[in-house]
Structure formats: C-alpha cells, structure tokens
GROMACS .gro file of C-alpha atoms in nm:
model
  442
    1MET     CA    1  -0.472   1.924  -0.034
    2GLY     CA    2  -0.393   1.633   0.191
    3GLU     CA    3  -0.051   1.520   0.311
    4PHE     CA    4   0.186   1.285   0.133
    5ILE     CA    5   0.341   1.073   0.410
    6TYR     CA    6   0.666   0.897   0.319
    7SER     CA    7   0.835   0.630   0.533
    8PHE     CA    8   1.161   0.451   0.462
    9VAL     CA    9   1.206   0.104   0.609
   10SER     CA   10   1.498  -0.136   0.604
   11ILE     CA   11   1.507  -0.504   0.696
   12ALA     CA   12   1.815  -0.513   0.919
   13SER     CA   13   1.766  -0.848   1.090
   14ARG     CA   14   2.037  -1.062   0.930
   15TYR     CA   15   2.300  -1.202   1.166
   16HIS     CA   16   2.575  -1.442   1.071
   17ASP     CA   17   2.899  -1.541   1.243
   18GLY     CA   18   2.868  -1.266   1.501
   19VAL     CA   19   2.799  -0.979   1.259
   20THR     CA   20   2.499  -0.803   1.110
   21ALA     CA   21   2.471  -0.598   0.789
   22LEU     CA   22   2.609  -0.287   0.958
   23SER     CA   23   2.792  -0.168   0.648
   24GLY     CA   24   2.468  -0.175   0.449
   25MET     CA   25   2.282  -0.001   0.731
   26ARG     CA   26   2.541   0.276   0.738
   27ARG     CA   27   2.519   0.315   0.362
   28LEU     CA   28   2.140   0.356   0.378
   29ALA     CA   29   2.165   0.593   0.675
   30GLY     CA   30   2.415   0.801   0.477
   31ILE     CA   31   2.160   0.835   0.197
   32MET     CA   32   1.849   0.905   0.404
   33HIS     CA   33   1.967   1.118   0.695
   34PRO     CA   34   2.111   1.412   0.496
   35HIS     CA   35   1.765   1.450   0.338
   36GLY     CA   36   1.594   1.452   0.677
   37VAL     CA   37   1.446   1.102   0.636
   38PRO     CA   38   1.430   0.897   0.958
   39VAL     CA   39   1.464   0.523   0.903
   40THR     CA   40   1.258   0.245   1.058
   41TRP     CA   41   1.496  -0.050   1.105
   42LEU     CA   42   1.337  -0.395   1.132
   43VAL     CA   43   1.574  -0.579   1.363
   44SER     CA   44   1.616  -0.916   1.528
   45VAL     CA   45   1.748  -0.954   1.881
   46ASP     CA   46   2.095  -1.039   1.752
   47SER     CA   47   2.111  -0.759   1.494
   48ALA     CA   48   1.982  -0.505   1.748
   49ARG     CA   49   2.261  -0.603   1.985
   50ALA     CA   50   2.528  -0.588   1.712
   51ALA     CA   51   2.412  -0.248   1.582
   52ALA     CA   52   2.304  -0.096   1.915
   53GLU     CA   53   2.559   0.185   1.917
   54ASP     CA   54   2.470   0.305   1.564
   55LEU     CA   55   2.096   0.261   1.616
   56THR     CA   56   2.107   0.464   1.936
   57ARG     CA   57   2.305   0.745   1.775
   58TRP     CA   58   2.071   0.754   1.473
   59HIS     CA   59   1.770   0.764   1.700
   60GLN     CA   60   1.911   1.056   1.898
   61ASP     CA   61   2.037   1.252   1.597
   62TYR     CA   62   1.781   1.172   1.325
   63GLY     CA   63   1.475   1.021   1.493
   64ASP     CA   64   1.524   0.664   1.365
   65GLU     CA   65   1.305   0.391   1.516
   66VAL     CA   66   1.310   0.010   1.521
   67GLY     CA   67   1.052  -0.261   1.463
   68VAL     CA   68   1.051  -0.631   1.548
   69ALA     CA   69   1.154  -0.878   1.278
   70PRO     CA   70   1.109  -1.226   1.429
   71PRO     CA   71   1.207  -1.545   1.243
   72GLU     CA   72   0.934  -1.613   0.989
   73LEU     CA   73   0.758  -1.914   1.135
   74SER     CA   74   0.447  -1.788   0.958
   75LEU     CA   75   0.595  -1.888   0.621
   76SER     CA   76   0.574  -2.253   0.722
   77PRO     CA   77   0.258  -2.454   0.656
   78VAL     CA   78  -0.002  -2.368   0.916
   79ASP     CA   79  -0.027  -2.724   1.043
   80THR     CA   80   0.346  -2.721   1.129
   81LEU     CA   81   0.338  -2.396   1.329
   82PRO     CA   82   0.377  -2.403   1.705
   83CYS     CA   83   0.056  -2.340   1.895
   84TYR     CA   84  -0.091  -1.992   1.907
   85GLU     CA   85   0.025  -1.918   2.261
   86ALA     CA   86   0.381  -2.021   2.178
   87ARG     CA   87   0.393  -1.794   1.871
   88ARG     CA   88   0.240  -1.502   2.060
   89ASP     CA   89   0.473  -1.539   2.358
   90ARG     CA   90   0.777  -1.571   2.137
   91LEU     CA   91   0.691  -1.248   1.954
   92ALA     CA   92   0.644  -1.073   2.289
   93ARG     CA   93   0.976  -1.211   2.412
   94PHE     CA   94   1.161  -1.086   2.102
   95ARG     CA   95   1.002  -0.743   2.144
   96ASP     CA   96   1.097  -0.728   2.511
   97GLU     CA   97   1.456  -0.834   2.443
   98ILE     CA   98   1.497  -0.568   2.174
   99GLN     CA   99   1.358  -0.303   2.406
  100HIS     CA  100   1.600  -0.420   2.677
  101ILE     CA  101   1.892  -0.378   2.435
  102LEU     CA  102   1.754  -0.044   2.308
  103PRO     CA  103   1.569   0.113   2.603
  104TRP     CA  104   1.457   0.409   2.391
  105ALA     CA  105   1.285   0.186   2.136
  106ARG     CA  106   0.909   0.202   2.076
  107CYS     CA  107   0.858  -0.148   1.937
  108VAL     CA  108   0.498  -0.102   1.824
  109VAL     CA  109   0.560  -0.237   1.470
  110ALA     CA  110   0.650  -0.592   1.368
  111SER     CA  111   0.676  -0.808   1.057
  112GLY     CA  112   0.514  -1.146   1.003
  113HIS     CA  113   0.172  -1.066   0.858
  114SER     CA  114   0.123  -1.405   0.691
  115ASP     CA  115   0.051  -1.572   1.023
  116PRO     CA  116  -0.329  -1.619   1.011
  117GLU     CA  117  -0.364  -1.510   1.374
  118THR     CA  118  -0.126  -1.216   1.360
  119VAL     CA  119  -0.393  -0.954   1.432
  120ARG     CA  120  -0.510  -1.130   1.746
  121MET     CA  121  -0.163  -1.198   1.885
  122CYS     CA  122  -0.041  -0.845   1.821
  123ALA     CA  123  -0.345  -0.698   1.995
  124GLU     CA  124  -0.276  -0.913   2.301
  125ILE     CA  125   0.087  -0.806   2.338
  126GLY     CA  126   0.059  -0.438   2.238
  127ILE     CA  127   0.194  -0.441   1.881
  128GLU     CA  128   0.000  -0.179   1.682
  129GLY     CA  129   0.145  -0.197   1.330
  130MET     CA  130   0.228  -0.482   1.092
  131TRP     CA  131   0.476  -0.428   0.808
  132GLY     CA  132   0.514  -0.639   0.496
  133LEU     CA  133   0.190  -0.660   0.294
  134CYS     CA  134   0.227  -0.680  -0.083
  135TRP     CA  135  -0.061  -0.531  -0.281
  136GLU     CA  136  -0.168  -0.743  -0.584
  137GLN     CA  137   0.125  -0.982  -0.537
  138ILE     CA  138   0.096  -1.353  -0.614
  139ASP     CA  139   0.353  -1.623  -0.531
  140VAL     CA  140   0.660  -1.396  -0.503
  141ASP     CA  141   0.881  -1.458  -0.198
  142ASP     CA  142   0.613  -1.705  -0.083
  143LEU     CA  143   0.370  -1.416  -0.037
  144THR     CA  144   0.028  -1.395  -0.203
  145ASP     CA  145  -0.158  -1.088  -0.076
  146ARG     CA  146  -0.374  -1.005  -0.377
  147GLY     CA  147  -0.703  -0.863  -0.259
  148CYS     CA  148  -0.575  -0.654   0.032
  149PRO     CA  149  -0.592  -0.272   0.009
  150TRP     CA  150  -0.292  -0.062  -0.087
  151GLY     CA  151  -0.135   0.181   0.158
  152SER     CA  152  -0.251   0.121   0.516
  153TYR     CA  153  -0.570  -0.012   0.672
  154TYR     CA  154  -0.691  -0.161   0.999
  155MET     CA  155  -0.656  -0.539   0.958
  156HIS     CA  156  -0.955  -0.762   1.032
  157PRO     CA  157  -0.892  -1.004   1.321
  158GLU     CA  158  -1.047  -1.295   1.131
  159ASP     CA  159  -0.898  -1.218   0.790
  160ARG     CA  160  -0.583  -1.007   0.781
  161LEU     CA  161  -0.616  -0.917   0.411
  162ARG     CA  162  -0.939  -0.718   0.450
  163PRO     CA  163  -1.023  -0.412   0.661
  164ALA     CA  164  -1.170  -0.436   1.009
  165PRO     CA  165  -1.494  -0.258   1.106
  166GLY     CA  166  -1.304  -0.033   1.347
  167LYS     CA  167  -0.959   0.018   1.495
  168SER     CA  168  -0.724  -0.278   1.483
  169LEU     CA  169  -0.368  -0.369   1.385
  170LEU     CA  170  -0.250  -0.118   1.122
  171SER     CA  171  -0.103  -0.261   0.802
  172PHE     CA  172   0.198  -0.131   0.611
  173GLU     CA  173   0.307  -0.230   0.262
  174TRP     CA  174   0.641  -0.403   0.208
  175THR     CA  175   0.719  -0.135  -0.048
  176ALA     CA  176   0.484   0.086  -0.248
  177ARG     CA  177   0.372  -0.021  -0.597
  178ASP     CA  178   0.261   0.147  -0.918
  179LEU     CA  179  -0.112   0.089  -0.868
  180LEU     CA  180  -0.209   0.110  -1.235
  181LYS     CA  181   0.063  -0.111  -1.380
  182SER     CA  182   0.053  -0.359  -1.092
  183PHE     CA  183  -0.320  -0.413  -1.134
  184HIS     CA  184  -0.336  -0.429  -1.513
  185SER     CA  185  -0.020  -0.637  -1.562
  186GLY     CA  186  -0.076  -0.874  -1.272
  187TYR     CA  187   0.298  -0.840  -1.200
  188ALA     CA  188   0.312  -0.617  -0.892
  189SER     CA  189   0.668  -0.703  -0.789
  190LEU     CA  190   0.807  -0.550  -1.110
  191TYR     CA  191   0.641  -0.209  -1.078
  192SER     CA  192   0.760  -0.128  -0.729
  193THR     CA  193   0.973   0.115  -0.532
  194ASP     CA  194   1.236  -0.153  -0.465
  195PRO     CA  195   1.555  -0.027  -0.637
  196ASN     CA  196   1.675  -0.374  -0.730
  197ASP     CA  197   1.343  -0.464  -0.896
  198VAL     CA  198   1.340  -0.165  -1.130
  199ALA     CA  199   1.715  -0.184  -1.195
  200ARG     CA  200   1.704  -0.552  -1.291
  201SER     CA  201   1.408  -0.490  -1.519
  202GLY     CA  202   1.576  -0.190  -1.683
  203LEU     CA  203   1.304   0.058  -1.583
  204CYS     CA  204   1.548   0.273  -1.383
  205SER     CA  205   1.926   0.300  -1.368
  206TRP     CA  206   2.163   0.519  -1.169
  207GLU     CA  207   2.022   0.875  -1.168
  208ASN     CA  208   1.785   0.797  -1.457
  209ILE     CA  209   1.471   0.737  -1.253
  210ASP     CA  210   1.204   0.898  -1.472
  211TYR     CA  211   0.978   0.596  -1.422
  212TRP     CA  212   1.006   0.623  -1.043
  213LYS     CA  213   0.936   0.997  -1.066
  214GLY     CA  214   0.615   0.929  -1.258
  215LEU     CA  215   0.513   0.667  -1.002
  216ALA     CA  216   0.573   0.911  -0.716
  217ASP     CA  217   0.392   1.193  -0.895
  218ASN     CA  218   0.079   0.979  -0.907
  219TYR     CA  219   0.089   0.935  -0.530
  220ILE     CA  220   0.152   1.306  -0.477
  221ARG     CA  221  -0.130   1.415  -0.713
  222ASN     CA  222  -0.379   1.204  -0.520
  223THR     CA  223  -0.338   1.422  -0.212
  224ARG     CA  224  -0.605   1.627  -0.394
  225TYR     CA  225  -0.863   1.364  -0.306
  226ASN     CA  226  -0.741   1.221   0.027
  227ASP     CA  227  -0.647   1.366   0.365
  228HIS     CA  228  -0.343   1.138   0.371
  229VAL     CA  229  -0.162   0.938   0.104
  230PHE     CA  230   0.087   0.692   0.250
  231MET     CA  231   0.398   0.559   0.078
  232VAL     CA  232   0.637   0.307   0.233
  233GLN     CA  233   0.966   0.229   0.060
  234GLN     CA  234   1.194  -0.051   0.175
  235GLN     CA  235   1.544  -0.167   0.097
  236GLU     CA  236   1.717  -0.452   0.279
  237SER     CA  237   2.037  -0.356   0.456
  238HIS     CA  238   2.207  -0.681   0.359
  239GLU     CA  239   2.140  -0.599  -0.008
  240MET     CA  240   2.349  -0.284   0.029
  241GLU     CA  241   2.675  -0.458   0.120
  242ILE     CA  242   2.889  -0.750   0.011
  243ALA     CA  243   2.948  -1.006   0.284
  244ASP     CA  244   3.009  -1.381   0.282
  245GLY     CA  245   2.696  -1.451   0.486
  246TRP     CA  246   2.446  -1.281   0.254
  247ARG     CA  247   2.604  -1.167  -0.068
  248CYS     CA  248   2.321  -1.069  -0.301
  249TYR     CA  249   2.448  -0.804  -0.543
  250THR     CA  250   2.774  -0.674  -0.686
  251GLY     CA  251   2.944  -0.355  -0.578
  252GLU     CA  252   2.819  -0.186  -0.894
  253ASP     CA  253   2.462  -0.294  -0.818
  254ILE     CA  254   2.492  -0.146  -0.469
  255ARG     CA  255   2.630   0.185  -0.597
  256GLU     CA  256   2.351   0.202  -0.854
  257ALA     CA  257   2.083   0.136  -0.592
  258SER     CA  258   2.235   0.409  -0.375
  259ALA     CA  259   2.224   0.661  -0.660
  260MET     CA  260   1.863   0.570  -0.741
  261LEU     CA  261   1.748   0.607  -0.380
  262ASP     CA  262   1.925   0.941  -0.343
  263ALA     CA  263   1.767   1.074  -0.664
  264PHE     CA  264   1.423   0.949  -0.559
  265ILE     CA  265   1.437   1.124  -0.221
  266ARG     CA  266   1.549   1.445  -0.390
  267HIS     CA  267   1.242   1.424  -0.615
  268ILE     CA  268   0.980   1.364  -0.346
  269LYS     CA  269   1.135   1.572  -0.065
  270PRO     CA  270   0.960   1.903  -0.153
  271HIS     CA  271   0.620   1.730  -0.136
  272ALA     CA  272   0.660   1.479   0.147
  273VAL     CA  273   0.619   1.463   0.522
  274MET     CA  274   0.881   1.216   0.646
  275LYS     CA  275   0.774   0.982   0.925
  276THR     CA  276   0.881   0.655   1.083
  277LEU     CA  277   0.631   0.371   1.099
  278PRO     CA  278   0.565   0.425   1.473
  279GLU     CA  279   0.489   0.790   1.396
  280VAL     CA  280   0.245   0.685   1.124
  281VAL     CA  281   0.075   0.443   1.365
  282ARG     CA  282   0.022   0.726   1.611
  283LEU     CA  283  -0.106   0.966   1.343
  284TYR     CA  284  -0.342   0.708   1.193
  285ARG     CA  285  -0.489   0.595   1.523
  286GLU     CA  286  -0.539   0.952   1.643
  287ARG     CA  287  -0.703   1.059   1.317
  288TYR     CA  288  -0.911   0.759   1.209
  289LYS     CA  289  -1.165   0.557   1.410
  290PHE     CA  290  -1.191   0.315   1.116
  291THR     CA  291  -1.015   0.267   0.783
  292PRO     CA  292  -1.087   0.572   0.566
  293SER     CA  293  -1.188   0.540   0.204
  294SER     CA  294  -0.904   0.585  -0.047
  295TYR     CA  295  -0.944   0.756  -0.385
  296MET     CA  296  -0.658   0.706  -0.632
  297LEU     CA  297  -0.675   0.838  -0.990
  298TRP     CA  298  -0.376   0.700  -1.174
  299GLU     CA  299  -0.218   0.793  -1.506
  300ASP     CA  300   0.006   0.546  -1.688
  301THR     CA  301   0.374   0.632  -1.660
  302PRO     CA  302   0.569   0.573  -1.985
  303LEU     CA  303   0.842   0.311  -1.968
  304PRO     CA  304   1.192   0.394  -2.092
  305CYS     CA  305   1.218   0.051  -2.251
  306ARG     CA  306   1.050  -0.284  -2.263
  307PRO     CA  307   1.127  -0.458  -1.930
  308ASN     CA  308   1.406  -0.715  -1.946
  309PRO     CA  309   1.229  -1.046  -2.023
  310ASP     CA  310   1.489  -1.241  -1.825
  311TYR     CA  311   1.349  -1.069  -1.517
  312ASN     CA  312   0.996  -0.997  -1.635
  313TRP     CA  313   0.881  -1.318  -1.798
  314SER     CA  314   0.524  -1.357  -1.930
  315SER     CA  315   0.385  -1.016  -1.839
  316CYS     CA  316   0.188  -0.766  -2.045
  317VAL     CA  317   0.357  -0.425  -2.050
  318GLY     CA  318   0.076  -0.192  -2.163
  319PRO     CA  319   0.026   0.100  -2.211
  320TRP     CA  320  -0.299   0.110  -2.014
  321PRO     CA  321  -0.577   0.369  -1.981
  322LYS     CA  322  -0.615   0.612  -1.694
  323THR     CA  323  -0.753   0.414  -1.401
  324PHE     CA  324  -0.949   0.511  -1.090
  325LEU     CA  325  -0.900   0.288  -0.785
  326TYR     CA  326  -1.106   0.297  -0.467
  327PHE     CA  327  -1.135   0.102  -0.143
  328ASP     CA  328  -1.327   0.125   0.182
  329ARG     CA  329  -1.408  -0.120   0.462
  330GLU     CA  330  -1.637  -0.329   0.240
  331THR     CA  331  -1.489  -0.327  -0.108
  332GLN     CA  332  -1.208  -0.242  -0.348
  333MET     CA  333  -1.288  -0.137  -0.705
  334MET     CA  334  -1.106  -0.038  -1.023
  335PHE     CA  335  -1.244   0.168  -1.312
  336VAL     CA  336  -1.086   0.244  -1.650
  337ASP     CA  337  -1.122   0.576  -1.829
  338GLY     CA  338  -1.472   0.620  -1.974
  339LYS     CA  339  -1.624   0.303  -1.835
  340VAL     CA  340  -1.904   0.356  -1.583
  341GLU     CA  341  -1.896   0.009  -1.428
  342PRO     CA  342  -1.592  -0.114  -1.235
  343ILE     CA  343  -1.381  -0.372  -1.415
  344CYS     CA  344  -1.304  -0.537  -1.081
  345VAL     CA  345  -1.506  -0.552  -0.759
  346ARG     CA  346  -1.333  -0.709  -0.460
  347ASN     CA  347  -1.608  -0.778  -0.209
  348TYR     CA  348  -1.477  -0.804   0.146
  349HIS     CA  349  -1.792  -0.991   0.250
  350ARG     CA  350  -1.669  -1.285   0.039
  351PRO     CA  351  -1.413  -1.531   0.176
  352TRP     CA  352  -1.059  -1.500   0.039
  353ARG     CA  353  -0.970  -1.789  -0.193
  354TYR     CA  354  -0.659  -1.836  -0.404
  355GLY     CA  355  -0.744  -1.744  -0.762
  356GLU     CA  356  -1.044  -1.532  -0.659
  357TYR     CA  357  -0.895  -1.279  -0.414
  358TYR     CA  358  -1.242  -1.153  -0.307
  359ALA     CA  359  -1.331  -1.066  -0.669
  360GLU     CA  360  -1.694  -1.085  -0.780
  361PRO     CA  361  -1.730  -1.311  -1.087
  362GLU     CA  362  -2.028  -1.111  -1.216
  363ILE     CA  363  -2.025  -0.731  -1.230
  364PRO     CA  364  -2.366  -0.564  -1.274
  365ARG     CA  365  -2.422  -0.325  -1.564
  366VAL     CA  366  -2.535   0.034  -1.518
  367GLN     CA  367  -2.811   0.189  -1.729
  368LEU     CA  368  -2.877   0.562  -1.760
  369VAL     CA  369  -3.251   0.612  -1.713
  370ARG     CA  370  -3.247   0.989  -1.754
  371GLU     CA  371  -3.029   1.297  -1.726
  372THR     CA  372  -3.222   1.620  -1.679
  373ARG     CA  373  -3.056   1.958  -1.704
  374PHE     CA  374  -3.188   2.274  -1.546
  375THR     CA  375  -3.037   2.622  -1.544
  376TRP     CA  376  -2.790   2.549  -1.269
  377ARG     CA  377  -2.883   2.202  -1.155
  378ARG     CA  378  -2.884   1.847  -1.287
  379GLU     CA  379  -3.068   1.530  -1.202
  380LEU     CA  380  -2.941   1.183  -1.289
  381GLU     CA  381  -3.127   0.856  -1.258
  382ILE     CA  382  -2.951   0.523  -1.304
  383SER     CA  383  -3.062   0.162  -1.286
  384ILE     CA  384  -2.847  -0.132  -1.177
  385THR     CA  385  -2.975  -0.491  -1.175
  386ALA     CA  386  -2.781  -0.725  -0.948
  387SER     CA  387  -2.809  -1.101  -0.909
  388LYS     CA  388  -2.731  -1.063  -0.537
  389ALA     CA  389  -2.660  -0.800  -0.275
  390LEU     CA  390  -2.308  -0.655  -0.295
  391PRO     CA  391  -2.106  -0.335  -0.246
  392TYR     CA  392  -2.079  -0.137  -0.567
  393GLY     CA  393  -1.970   0.190  -0.722
  394VAL     CA  394  -2.023   0.398  -1.034
  395ALA     CA  395  -1.775   0.633  -1.204
  396LEU     CA  396  -1.916   0.900  -1.437
  397TRP     CA  397  -1.620   1.026  -1.637
  398LYS     CA  398  -1.699   1.390  -1.702
  399ASP     CA  399  -1.609   1.732  -1.568
  400TYR     CA  400  -1.847   1.795  -1.277
  401SER     CA  401  -1.627   2.058  -1.116
  402LEU     CA  402  -1.903   2.324  -1.131
  403TYR     CA  403  -2.134   2.112  -0.914
  404GLN     CA  404  -2.168   1.956  -0.571
  405ILE     CA  405  -2.371   1.650  -0.476
  406GLY     CA  406  -2.719   1.733  -0.345
  407GLU     CA  407  -3.001   1.492  -0.259
  408ALA     CA  408  -2.898   1.135  -0.342
  409PRO     CA  409  -3.105   0.871  -0.157
  410GLY     CA  410  -2.912   0.549  -0.093
  411LEU     CA  411  -2.573   0.707  -0.157
  412LEU     CA  412  -2.317   0.585   0.097
  413GLU     CA  413  -2.032   0.800  -0.023
  414GLY     CA  414  -1.974   1.028  -0.318
  415LYS     CA  415  -1.694   1.245  -0.445
  416ILE     CA  416  -1.641   1.476  -0.738
  417LEU     CA  417  -1.286   1.459  -0.870
  418PRO     CA  418  -1.275   1.797  -1.050
  419HIS     CA  419  -1.224   1.782  -1.427
  420GLU     CA  420  -1.217   1.401  -1.410
  421LEU     CA  421  -1.520   1.212  -1.276
  422LEU     CA  422  -1.805   1.174  -1.030
  423PHE     CA  423  -1.786   0.868  -0.806
  424LEU     CA  424  -2.096   0.720  -0.641
  425ARG     CA  425  -2.080   0.442  -0.383
  426TYR     CA  426  -2.386   0.223  -0.315
  427ASN     CA  427  -2.474  -0.109  -0.162
  428LEU     CA  428  -2.689  -0.300  -0.409
  429GLU     CA  429  -2.982  -0.525  -0.325
  430GLU     CA  430  -3.074  -0.830  -0.528
  431GLY     CA  431  -3.284  -0.727  -0.830
  432GLU     CA  432  -3.326  -0.380  -0.981
  433ASN     CA  433  -3.178  -0.084  -0.797
  434ARG     CA  434  -3.275   0.269  -0.901
  435PHE     CA  435  -3.087   0.572  -0.778
  436CYS     CA  436  -3.149   0.945  -0.829
  437ILE     CA  437  -2.866   1.196  -0.787
  438GLU     CA  438  -2.910   1.571  -0.766
  439LEU     CA  439  -2.617   1.793  -0.864
  440LEU     CA  440  -2.630   2.154  -0.748
  441GLY     CA  441  -2.433   2.436  -0.904
  442LYS     CA  442  -2.174   2.588  -0.674
   0.00000   0.00000   0.00000
C-alpha cells in the first residue's frame, strides 16, 4: 500500500482597510489543528504582516507554513502584462518581503500558475511549487486548465499544463476533484472538495457528507496502485467570516462549511499522512526524478439528490460506469468498465488548444489476434492500427491477479490491478502495431 498524502490550504491574502481575514483564519485553524492538520496559508505581504502573530504561533505549535499569493497579473491578457523580468522580480520581491515579516517561513510555494512563463520565473528565483491548477476545469474563475494531470506533476517550462521530462516546478491542485464525475460530466467545479461548492449544489450539508466520504474513499483505495496519492483541499479564509470588505456567505453558510470540514477530516484522518505543501515539495523532489505514472481506478459515488440546477446548470449527472484513469509524462487516458480502448487520449506531444485540450480526435481500435492458455501461463497477441504515431494504452478488464507480466516486447509500462484489469502502455507507430504479452502464473 502506498501513502495517502493530505494537505489543507487556505487563501489568506485579502487585505482591506488595514485588516485581513483573521477571524476566518482562526476559524479554519480551530478546525484543522485539533485533528493534527497543519495549514498552508497563501498570504500577501499585507496579510502576512496583519496576521504575523497568529501565523508564527501556529507555525511553532502546529507546523503551519505559508506560501506566496501575489496579485494575479497573470489573469490579465498576456499582451497587457508587464515584461517578464518585471513579473519575475516582483514575485521575488513579494517572497522576500514575506520572509522578512516571517523569518521562519519557507516560501517555496506560490500561486499564479496561469502566467505562461511561471515555470521559468519560479526556477530563476527559487520557488519550487505552484498551487492553483484545476483539473478538467473550463472557464470557471477565469481558469481553463483542462488537459493537465490531476494531483501533482513537474510542470513543463514551455507548457505549464503538461509534465516536464524531468524535475521542474511542482504543481498542486486548487482543490481535489471527483475524477470520475468531473471527467464524465465536464463540470469539474461542482464535484470538488470545496465545501461551498457541494453545499450550494446540495450534495453535502452540515455533517451529512456521504458524497465527500465516497470521493475520499476513491483516493484512499488507489493507494493500492500508487506509492503516493496526493489530495489538496482548499478553503478561502475570507469565505469563513463576515466582513464588509469581502462578505461572501451568511453566518449559517460559514457554520455549515465548518461542520462539513470537521466531519471530512474525521473521516480521512485514520488513513492520511498530513503534510504542508512545502513538505510535499520536499518529499516529491527527494523521491521522484521525473513525474511518476498515476493509476486511478474510480467507482461512481451515489448522489444524495439531483444537484441544484440553479447552481449546476446544463450538466449531466450520471450515474457513470467504473472508470480507470492514467497519466504519465507523455499522455493522459481514461477507460470505462469493459472497454479495451481508451475513450480519451490526451497526447502531451500535441499543442494545447482551447476546445481540444491535447485530446486526440481519432482513437485507434484494438483487435485481439489470439489468446493462448497453457497450464499456468497465458499468451496474448493484439493488433492496433494507428493513422500516426502516438502514446497509447490498453485496459483488459478481467481478473489477472494470479499472474504477473512476463515477456512483452514494446511494453513501456504495465500493471495488473488485482481483480480488476491489466493495463498495458505502448507508443504506437503509424500503421499496424502487433504486440505479444506473456502472463506467468505466480
């Protein structure tokens, strides 16, 4: 079994009329700290100064850390941004000022991933982690990140939404999503770990968080197939208090979100290793020379009700079949229960374009040439005809738990998910591709 790594993050950068969202920060700290969860606070220079006493105490007593949340120039059109050097130097200046205010701070994580040169500028000033990516999201909060991997990956210097060949800036999700429902519905922001999203849609309320529990259980189960499964959950500090400068929710909404977060931590606590984002950066960089492959077998979590259409307009609600999701440095693929071919292939050798999101328009079919059974051994031969070279995978939905993969020429990576499927990863050449796979009894 691998480790389930949980990180809680809070945007705590608001500052208005000399105050920051300190009441909301204290409310979140009061939820997380009794459960042994250290918080990563994303602060601005002003908010760090206003909350310095609390942040320092929480760091000393509970291991809290801070990250840099600069003003989002990157949300402006690219042609209106200041020059690269000005943006880089400003980020470095904000980091240095925060570390001056909080001398204990390890400001190795920042937000602002939508800047097209964020990987390069962070590498030049020593930032190692970038928070805020939104898997499968389109046009929500001015963020369209569909095509990027879930969890964490080393970001490519020339294209931040795909993995780099080796070590680079490490990505973090804004907040973890239900991979199955987000992909099939196309509405990732609904099926998330943000308490306000699921409360407004009616999927969770107060201590009734059965949907969230099912979402978390899928992450936890997939530690069977991965050395690490990462989950980031985020809640804005200013959304946990009522103040004139940033009133977002009612007092009842805030109490409900608090109850939901407390119940969620109680559910995952027996299974989770709690870490701040800087701790995850250190773990990831020490463990992985390049982005590791991720194997996620996901079961559909029943909904308690149909999502509120006033919040969830024009979205299919399922149910959907069991789905296997995979990514590595070259591709991301999704398979539905029983279907050998992927239903989506995101090819990271393609350029990212809005509406395409790396997806291949044509997915090759797989043909079974033969399956030969011996006393305690099997041989499979498959044929795949491709119109061009591309990364590809095959999922054979069957219980192969009595076997291990033997000789398999051309196989880049393979894994048996016991009692579920056999996954085979190839790079296809243009034309017919034939592959033989030997399975040996254990």
